[in-house]
Amino acid sequence: MPASPRFRKALLPVALAAGLAVTMSAQAEELSYALGFPPNSAADDAAKTFAEKLEQETGGEVTVKLYAMSLLNLAEMSDGVRDGIADIGNVLTPYFPRQYPHANMAAELTMLLALDSRAKGRQGMAYAGAMGEFLLLNCGDCTEDFIEQSQIYLPMGATPEYQLLCTSPIKTAEDLKGKRLRVAGAQWSRWAAHFGASGVSLSGNEVYEALEQGVVDCTIQSNPELGNFGLKDVVTDITVGVPGGVFSGGSLSVGLAPWRDLSTEHREDLLKAASHLMADMTWRYQVYGDRDFEEARESGVNIHEPSEELVQASRSFVEQDIKEIARNYTEQYGMTNADDKIETLRPIVEKWVRLMDTADLSDSEDLANLYWEEILSKVDVESYGL
């Protein structure tokens, strides 16, 4: 029996409201982003930039809700993004060696930076670019590791150069003998052993007390940790330039389902926002590190240059360690063509060192534009992760 005109008229506002709700739902989508880092950290500030840029690029059709130190912690992040607990997450791949061997091998090769004296103060910016270009554009096995975990890889950034933050002077190879060094990765542990020191594994939160109580003599970290963990209150000596390398084992991982649900245009918008995140995070780390280094110097911390003999011996170690890294990943993770992948990565690192040595960068916006032009604009959003 057909509805009466009065009944149809009564239904009209309901239908219009429902249609409007559907339209608004189709136009606006909110993505959840779990950071794993605390509020007001460099990662949190960079995530805010990402959220602002994505909303701006999409005209408000895609927004981001940030969860700093909530929803997922760093140890839960990979599985959490895989299982859809968060749409986006900061995945630190060294936490998950079996899941991301190819990305981890590239991240373990950051001491390649120590072979070149250019791009001082921009080593993290250089390796962030190299990691992004290698993984996204030159290593199908790398991105496939992420897809197997139901997510896509996007570059996250890198720290400044790793140095020796110590409680006694270190200038020569002889000074390193017998020292206990807190290390944050296998490559730095091997470097310590090569020079007769011992590597000690500690969480970042344990380093202050370990230095204060003499459990370790030095920590191999970057300058922002002088402020982040208050190390400038216990460190008395900093040796710059050795061992070198940076931490770059991070992914701005986006779950496959939310990625595939985005339109082609909005996937490109997300990549543009990601270029700002990796630039913002890397730039902030460098700025914070420079600030904390100067504050440490002004407070009386002694700054040392390593002897030329130590620099050359360290570079010789790096060249030999490249072979060790290839062998380890072949034997432990069954990686095929590890040597070939390293040979692909090396000229990309050299390219980014050259770029960072000469680029006219006044702020993170300039860096984001460079990352976009050289890396993220070249990703095929119609096929990547689909």
JSON list of C-alpha atoms in Angstrom, two decimals, residues 52-221:
[
{"chain": "A", "resi": 52, "resn": "GLU", "atom": "CA", "xyz": [47.94, 19.34, 10.00]},
{"chain": "A", "resi": 53, "resn": "LYS", "atom": "CA", "xyz": [49.41, 18.79, 6.55]},
{"chain": "A", "resi": 54, "resn": "LEU", "atom": "CA", "xyz": [47.14, 15.84, 5.77]},
{"chain": "A", "resi": 55, "resn": "GLU", "atom": "CA", "xyz": [44.03, 17.76, 6.76]},
{"chain": "A", "resi": 56, "resn": "GLN", "atom": "CA", "xyz": [45.25, 20.71, 4.71]},
{"chain": "A", "resi": 57, "resn": "GLU", "atom": "CA", "xyz": [46.09, 18.62, 1.63]},
{"chain": "A", "resi": 58, "resn": "THR", "atom": "CA", "xyz": [42.74, 16.80, 1.68]},
{"chain": "A", "resi": 59, "resn": "GLY", "atom": "CA", "xyz": [40.66, 19.88, 2.39]},
{"chain": "A", "resi": 60, "resn": "GLY", "atom": "CA", "xyz": [39.56, 18.35, 5.68]},
{"chain": "A", "resi": 61, "resn": "GLU", "atom": "CA", "xyz": [38.32, 15.12, 4.08]},
{"chain": "A", "resi": 62, "resn": "VAL", "atom": "CA", "xyz": [40.95, 13.04, 5.93]},
{"chain": "A", "resi": 63, "resn": "THR", "atom": "CA", "xyz": [41.94, 13.88, 9.49]},
{"chain": "A", "resi": 64, "resn": "VAL", "atom": "CA", "xyz": [44.20, 12.25, 12.06]},
{"chain": "A", "resi": 65, "resn": "LYS", "atom": "CA", "xyz": [43.69, 11.59, 15.76]},
{"chain": "A", "resi": 66, "resn": "LEU", "atom": "CA", "xyz": [46.99, 11.29, 17.62]},
{"chain": "A", "resi": 67, "resn": "TYR", "atom": "CA", "xyz": [47.68, 8.89, 20.50]},
{"chain": "A", "resi": 68, "resn": "ALA", "atom": "CA", "xyz": [50.93, 9.85, 22.24]},
{"chain": "A", "resi": 69, "resn": "MET", "atom": "CA", "xyz": [52.05, 7.13, 24.68]},
{"chain": "A", "resi": 70, "resn": "SER", "atom": "CA", "xyz": [48.62, 5.52, 24.50]},
{"chain": "A", "resi": 71, "resn": "LEU", "atom": "CA", "xyz": [46.73, 2.97, 22.40]},
{"chain": "A", "resi": 72, "resn": "LEU", "atom": "CA", "xyz": [49.98, 1.14, 21.54]},
{"chain": "A", "resi": 73, "resn": "ASN", "atom": "CA", "xyz": [53.52, 1.19, 22.92]},
{"chain": "A", "resi": 74, "resn": "LEU", "atom": "CA", "xyz": [56.57, 0.68, 20.71]},
{"chain": "A", "resi": 75, "resn": "ALA", "atom": "CA", "xyz": [56.78, -3.05, 21.46]},
{"chain": "A", "resi": 76, "resn": "GLU", "atom": "CA", "xyz": [53.13, -3.49, 20.42]},
{"chain": "A", "resi": 77, "resn": "MET", "atom": "CA", "xyz": [53.23, -1.20, 17.41]},
{"chain": "A", "resi": 78, "resn": "SER", "atom": "CA", "xyz": [53.87, -3.60, 14.52]},
{"chain": "A", "resi": 79, "resn": "ASP", "atom": "CA", "xyz": [51.18, -6.09, 15.53]},
{"chain": "A", "resi": 80, "resn": "GLY", "atom": "CA", "xyz": [48.83, -3.26, 16.47]},
{"chain": "A", "resi": 81, "resn": "VAL", "atom": "CA", "xyz": [48.98, -1.69, 13.01]},
{"chain": "A", "resi": 82, "resn": "ARG", "atom": "CA", "xyz": [48.76, -5.14, 11.42]},
{"chain": "A", "resi": 83, "resn": "ASP", "atom": "CA", "xyz": [45.63, -5.98, 13.43]},
{"chain": "A", "resi": 84, "resn": "GLY", "atom": "CA", "xyz": [43.94, -2.62, 12.88]},
{"chain": "A", "resi": 85, "resn": "ILE", "atom": "CA", "xyz": [44.17, -1.33, 16.45]},
{"chain": "A", "resi": 86, "resn": "ALA", "atom": "CA", "xyz": [45.72, 1.80, 14.93]},
{"chain": "A", "resi": 87, "resn": "ASP", "atom": "CA", "xyz": [45.53, 2.92, 11.32]},
{"chain": "A", "resi": 88, "resn": "ILE", "atom": "CA", "xyz": [49.01, 4.46, 11.46]},
{"chain": "A", "resi": 89, "resn": "GLY", "atom": "CA", "xyz": [51.92, 3.79, 13.81]},
{"chain": "A", "resi": 90, "resn": "ASN", "atom": "CA", "xyz": [55.60, 4.55, 14.37]},
{"chain": "A", "resi": 91, "resn": "VAL", "atom": "CA", "xyz": [57.15, 1.12, 13.90]},
{"chain": "A", "resi": 92, "resn": "LEU", "atom": "CA", "xyz": [60.77, 0.85, 15.05]},
{"chain": "A", "resi": 93, "resn": "THR", "atom": "CA", "xyz": [61.91, -2.10, 12.96]},
{"chain": "A", "resi": 94, "resn": "PRO", "atom": "CA", "xyz": [64.87, -3.18, 15.15]},
{"chain": "A", "resi": 95, "resn": "TYR", "atom": "CA", "xyz": [62.26, -4.23, 17.74]},
{"chain": "A", "resi": 96, "resn": "PHE", "atom": "CA", "xyz": [61.09, -6.83, 15.21]},
{"chain": "A", "resi": 97, "resn": "PRO", "atom": "CA", "xyz": [64.16, -8.43, 13.58]},
{"chain": "A", "resi": 98, "resn": "ARG", "atom": "CA", "xyz": [62.32, -11.39, 12.06]},
{"chain": "A", "resi": 99, "resn": "GLN", "atom": "CA", "xyz": [59.58, -9.32, 10.46]},
{"chain": "A", "resi": 100, "resn": "TYR", "atom": "CA", "xyz": [61.72, -6.62, 8.84]},
{"chain": "A", "resi": 101, "resn": "PRO", "atom": "CA", "xyz": [65.19, -8.01, 8.02]},
{"chain": "A", "resi": 102, "resn": "HIS", "atom": "CA", "xyz": [65.71, -5.95, 4.86]},
{"chain": "A", "resi": 103, "resn": "ALA", "atom": "CA", "xyz": [64.90, -2.61, 6.48]},
{"chain": "A", "resi": 104, "resn": "ASN", "atom": "CA", "xyz": [67.01, -3.54, 9.49]},
{"chain": "A", "resi": 105, "resn": "MET", "atom": "CA", "xyz": [70.03, -4.37, 7.34]},
{"chain": "A", "resi": 106, "resn": "ALA", "atom": "CA", "xyz": [69.79, -0.95, 5.70]},
{"chain": "A", "resi": 107, "resn": "ALA", "atom": "CA", "xyz": [69.43, 0.68, 9.13]},
{"chain": "A", "resi": 108, "resn": "GLU", "atom": "CA", "xyz": [72.46, -1.24, 10.39]},
{"chain": "A", "resi": 109, "resn": "LEU", "atom": "CA", "xyz": [74.60, 0.24, 7.61]},
{"chain": "A", "resi": 110, "resn": "THR", "atom": "CA", "xyz": [74.34, 3.85, 8.81]},
{"chain": "A", "resi": 111, "resn": "MET", "atom": "CA", "xyz": [78.02, 3.88, 9.75]},
{"chain": "A", "resi": 112, "resn": "LEU", "atom": "CA", "xyz": [78.63, 4.26, 6.01]},
{"chain": "A", "resi": 113, "resn": "LEU", "atom": "CA", "xyz": [78.22, 7.94, 6.88]},
{"chain": "A", "resi": 114, "resn": "ALA", "atom": "CA", "xyz": [81.48, 7.77, 8.82]},
{"chain": "A", "resi": 115, "resn": "LEU", "atom": "CA", "xyz": [83.37, 7.10, 5.58]},
{"chain": "A", "resi": 116, "resn": "ASP", "atom": "CA", "xyz": [82.62, 10.63, 4.36]},
{"chain": "A", "resi": 117, "resn": "SER", "atom": "CA", "xyz": [83.51, 13.90, 6.04]},
{"chain": "A", "resi": 118, "resn": "ARG", "atom": "CA", "xyz": [80.87, 15.91, 4.17]},
{"chain": "A", "resi": 119, "resn": "ALA", "atom": "CA", "xyz": [77.37, 16.90, 5.34]},
{"chain": "A", "resi": 120, "resn": "LYS", "atom": "CA", "xyz": [78.51, 17.53, 8.91]},
{"chain": "A", "resi": 121, "resn": "GLY", "atom": "CA", "xyz": [75.53, 18.35, 11.07]},
{"chain": "A", "resi": 122, "resn": "ARG", "atom": "CA", "xyz": [73.22, 16.87, 8.46]},
{"chain": "A", "resi": 123, "resn": "GLN", "atom": "CA", "xyz": [74.08, 13.17, 8.65]},
{"chain": "A", "resi": 124, "resn": "GLY", "atom": "CA", "xyz": [70.63, 12.24, 9.91]},
{"chain": "A", "resi": 125, "resn": "MET", "atom": "CA", "xyz": [68.98, 14.22, 7.12]},
{"chain": "A", "resi": 126, "resn": "ALA", "atom": "CA", "xyz": [71.17, 12.41, 4.59]},
{"chain": "A", "resi": 127, "resn": "TYR", "atom": "CA", "xyz": [70.46, 8.91, 5.87]},
{"chain": "A", "resi": 128, "resn": "ALA", "atom": "CA", "xyz": [66.75, 9.56, 6.28]},
{"chain": "A", "resi": 129, "resn": "GLY", "atom": "CA", "xyz": [66.68, 10.39, 2.58]},
{"chain": "A", "resi": 130, "resn": "ALA", "atom": "CA", "xyz": [68.82, 7.40, 1.67]},
{"chain": "A", "resi": 131, "resn": "MET", "atom": "CA", "xyz": [66.64, 5.00, 3.67]},
{"chain": "A", "resi": 132, "resn": "GLY", "atom": "CA", "xyz": [63.48, 6.36, 2.10]},
{"chain": "A", "resi": 133, "resn": "GLU", "atom": "CA", "xyz": [64.83, 6.21, -1.44]},
{"chain": "A", "resi": 134, "resn": "PHE", "atom": "CA", "xyz": [66.32, 2.73, -1.01]},
{"chain": "A", "resi": 135, "resn": "LEU", "atom": "CA", "xyz": [63.32, 1.10, 0.63]},
{"chain": "A", "resi": 136, "resn": "LEU", "atom": "CA", "xyz": [60.59, 2.76, -1.41]},
{"chain": "A", "resi": 137, "resn": "LEU", "atom": "CA", "xyz": [62.18, 2.89, -4.85]},
{"chain": "A", "resi": 138, "resn": "ASN", "atom": "CA", "xyz": [64.98, 0.31, -4.97]},
{"chain": "A", "resi": 139, "resn": "CYS", "atom": "CA", "xyz": [64.14, -2.64, -2.70]},
{"chain": "A", "resi": 140, "resn": "GLY", "atom": "CA", "xyz": [60.99, -4.60, -3.43]},
{"chain": "A", "resi": 141, "resn": "ASP", "atom": "CA", "xyz": [61.92, -7.14, -0.76]},
{"chain": "A", "resi": 142, "resn": "CYS", "atom": "CA", "xyz": [62.01, -4.32, 1.79]},
{"chain": "A", "resi": 143, "resn": "THR", "atom": "CA", "xyz": [58.49, -3.09, 1.12]},
{"chain": "A", "resi": 144, "resn": "GLU", "atom": "CA", "xyz": [57.20, -6.67, 0.81]},
{"chain": "A", "resi": 145, "resn": "ASP", "atom": "CA", "xyz": [58.28, -7.33, 4.42]},
{"chain": "A", "resi": 146, "resn": "PHE", "atom": "CA", "xyz": [55.87, -4.60, 5.51]},
{"chain": "A", "resi": 147, "resn": "ILE", "atom": "CA", "xyz": [53.06, -5.75, 3.25]},
{"chain": "A", "resi": 148, "resn": "GLU", "atom": "CA", "xyz": [53.35, -9.22, 4.79]},
{"chain": "A", "resi": 149, "resn": "GLN", "atom": "CA", "xyz": [52.59, -7.47, 8.10]},
{"chain": "A", "resi": 150, "resn": "SER", "atom": "CA", "xyz": [49.49, -5.83, 6.54]},
{"chain": "A", "resi": 151, "resn": "GLN", "atom": "CA", "xyz": [51.01, -2.36, 6.37]},
{"chain": "A", "resi": 152, "resn": "ILE", "atom": "CA", "xyz": [52.99, -0.13, 4.04]},
{"chain": "A", "resi": 153, "resn": "TYR", "atom": "CA", "xyz": [56.34, 1.48, 4.78]},
{"chain": "A", "resi": 154, "resn": "LEU", "atom": "CA", "xyz": [56.80, 5.23, 4.70]},
{"chain": "A", "resi": 155, "resn": "PRO", "atom": "CA", "xyz": [60.03, 6.89, 5.90]},
{"chain": "A", "resi": 156, "resn": "MET", "atom": "CA", "xyz": [60.02, 8.34, 9.40]},
{"chain": "A", "resi": 157, "resn": "GLY", "atom": "CA", "xyz": [63.34, 10.20, 9.72]},
{"chain": "A", "resi": 158, "resn": "ALA", "atom": "CA", "xyz": [66.64, 9.78, 11.54]},
{"chain": "A", "resi": 159, "resn": "THR", "atom": "CA", "xyz": [68.63, 11.07, 14.50]},
{"chain": "A", "resi": 160, "resn": "PRO", "atom": "CA", "xyz": [71.81, 13.17, 14.33]},
{"chain": "A", "resi": 161, "resn": "GLU", "atom": "CA", "xyz": [75.21, 11.48, 14.31]},
{"chain": "A", "resi": 162, "resn": "TYR", "atom": "CA", "xyz": [76.05, 9.06, 17.13]},
{"chain": "A", "resi": 163, "resn": "GLN", "atom": "CA", "xyz": [78.99, 10.12, 19.29]},
{"chain": "A", "resi": 164, "resn": "LEU", "atom": "CA", "xyz": [80.72, 9.15, 22.52]},
{"chain": "A", "resi": 165, "resn": "LEU", "atom": "CA", "xyz": [79.05, 10.72, 25.56]},
{"chain": "A", "resi": 166, "resn": "CYS", "atom": "CA", "xyz": [81.39, 9.83, 28.41]},
{"chain": "A", "resi": 167, "resn": "THR", "atom": "CA", "xyz": [82.57, 10.36, 31.96]},
{"chain": "A", "resi": 168, "resn": "SER", "atom": "CA", "xyz": [86.27, 10.46, 30.96]},
{"chain": "A", "resi": 169, "resn": "PRO", "atom": "CA", "xyz": [88.21, 11.74, 27.93]},
{"chain": "A", "resi": 170, "resn": "ILE", "atom": "CA", "xyz": [88.34, 9.52, 24.83]},
{"chain": "A", "resi": 171, "resn": "LYS", "atom": "CA", "xyz": [90.66, 10.70, 22.05]},
{"chain": "A", "resi": 172, "resn": "THR", "atom": "CA", "xyz": [92.59, 7.66, 20.86]},
{"chain": "A", "resi": 173, "resn": "ALA", "atom": "CA", "xyz": [92.07, 3.97, 20.23]},
{"chain": "A", "resi": 174, "resn": "GLU", "atom": "CA", "xyz": [94.16, 3.31, 23.32]},
{"chain": "A", "resi": 175, "resn": "ASP", "atom": "CA", "xyz": [91.68, 5.32, 25.42]},
{"chain": "A", "resi": 176, "resn": "LEU", "atom": "CA", "xyz": [88.89, 2.94, 24.37]},
{"chain": "A", "resi": 177, "resn": "LYS", "atom": "CA", "xyz": [90.55, -0.22, 25.64]},
{"chain": "A", "resi": 178, "resn": "GLY", "atom": "CA", "xyz": [88.75, -1.73, 28.59]},
{"chain": "A", "resi": 179, "resn": "LYS", "atom": "CA", "xyz": [85.96, 0.84, 28.53]},
{"chain": "A", "resi": 180, "resn": "ARG", "atom": "CA", "xyz": [82.31, -0.17, 28.94]},
{"chain": "A", "resi": 181, "resn": "LEU", "atom": "CA", "xyz": [80.15, 1.46, 26.28]},
{"chain": "A", "resi": 182, "resn": "ARG", "atom": "CA", "xyz": [76.38, 1.49, 26.24]},
{"chain": "A", "resi": 183, "resn": "VAL", "atom": "CA", "xyz": [75.37, 0.56, 22.68]},
{"chain": "A", "resi": 184, "resn": "ALA", "atom": "CA", "xyz": [72.06, 0.85, 20.84]},
{"chain": "A", "resi": 185, "resn": "GLY", "atom": "CA", "xyz": [72.71, -1.61, 18.03]},
{"chain": "A", "resi": 186, "resn": "ALA", "atom": "CA", "xyz": [74.80, -4.55, 16.89]},
{"chain": "A", "resi": 187, "resn": "GLN", "atom": "CA", "xyz": [77.06, -2.43, 14.67]},
{"chain": "A", "resi": 188, "resn": "TRP", "atom": "CA", "xyz": [78.13, -0.23, 17.58]},
{"chain": "A", "resi": 189, "resn": "SER", "atom": "CA", "xyz": [78.66, -3.30, 19.76]},
{"chain": "A", "resi": 190, "resn": "ARG", "atom": "CA", "xyz": [81.03, -4.71, 17.13]},
{"chain": "A", "resi": 191, "resn": "TRP", "atom": "CA", "xyz": [82.78, -1.34, 16.90]},
{"chain": "A", "resi": 192, "resn": "ALA", "atom": "CA", "xyz": [83.34, -1.35, 20.67]},
{"chain": "A", "resi": 193, "resn": "ALA", "atom": "CA", "xyz": [84.72, -4.89, 20.61]},
{"chain": "A", "resi": 194, "resn": "HIS", "atom": "CA", "xyz": [87.02, -4.03, 17.70]},
{"chain": "A", "resi": 195, "resn": "PHE", "atom": "CA", "xyz": [88.71, -1.39, 19.85]},
{"chain": "A", "resi": 196, "resn": "GLY", "atom": "CA", "xyz": [88.97, -3.52, 22.98]},
{"chain": "A", "resi": 197, "resn": "ALA", "atom": "CA", "xyz": [85.93, -2.08, 24.71]},
{"chain": "A", "resi": 198, "resn": "SER", "atom": "CA", "xyz": [82.81, -3.97, 25.76]},
{"chain": "A", "resi": 199, "resn": "GLY", "atom": "CA", "xyz": [79.31, -3.16, 24.60]},
{"chain": "A", "resi": 200, "resn": "VAL", "atom": "CA", "xyz": [76.55, -2.96, 27.22]},
{"chain": "A", "resi": 201, "resn": "SER", "atom": "CA", "xyz": [72.86, -3.13, 26.31]},
{"chain": "A", "resi": 202, "resn": "LEU", "atom": "CA", "xyz": [70.67, -0.78, 28.36]},
{"chain": "A", "resi": 203, "resn": "SER", "atom": "CA", "xyz": [67.37, 0.97, 27.73]},
{"chain": "A", "resi": 204, "resn": "GLY", "atom": "CA", "xyz": [67.47, 4.73, 27.28]},
{"chain": "A", "resi": 205, "resn": "ASN", "atom": "CA", "xyz": [65.92, 5.24, 30.70]},
{"chain": "A", "resi": 206, "resn": "GLU", "atom": "CA", "xyz": [68.76, 3.32, 32.39]},
{"chain": "A", "resi": 207, "resn": "VAL", "atom": "CA", "xyz": [71.66, 5.25, 30.88]},
{"chain": "A", "resi": 208, "resn": "TYR", "atom": "CA", "xyz": [71.70, 8.20, 33.30]},
{"chain": "A", "resi": 209, "resn": "GLU", "atom": "CA", "xyz": [72.04, 5.98, 36.36]},
{"chain": "A", "resi": 210, "resn": "ALA", "atom": "CA", "xyz": [74.56, 3.71, 34.63]},
{"chain": "A", "resi": 211, "resn": "LEU", "atom": "CA", "xyz": [76.83, 6.67, 33.83]},
{"chain": "A", "resi": 212, "resn": "GLU", "atom": "CA", "xyz": [76.35, 8.22, 37.26]},
{"chain": "A", "resi": 213, "resn": "GLN", "atom": "CA", "xyz": [77.23, 4.97, 39.08]},
{"chain": "A", "resi": 214, "resn": "GLY", "atom": "CA", "xyz": [80.09, 4.00, 36.76]},
{"chain": "A", "resi": 215, "resn": "VAL", "atom": "CA", "xyz": [78.35, 0.94, 35.35]},
{"chain": "A", "resi": 216, "resn": "VAL", "atom": "CA", "xyz": [79.30, 2.28, 31.91]},
{"chain": "A", "resi": 217, "resn": "ASP", "atom": "CA", "xyz": [82.01, 4.76, 30.92]},
{"chain": "A", "resi": 218, "resn": "CYS", "atom": "CA", "xyz": [80.27, 6.09, 27.83]},
{"chain": "A", "resi": 219, "resn": "THR", "atom": "CA", "xyz": [77.06, 5.84, 25.90]},
{"chain": "A", "resi": 220, "resn": "ILE", "atom": "CA", "xyz": [77.03, 5.84, 22.10]},
{"chain": "A", "resi": 221, "resn": "GLN", "atom": "CA", "xyz": [74.11, 8.14, 21.33]}
]
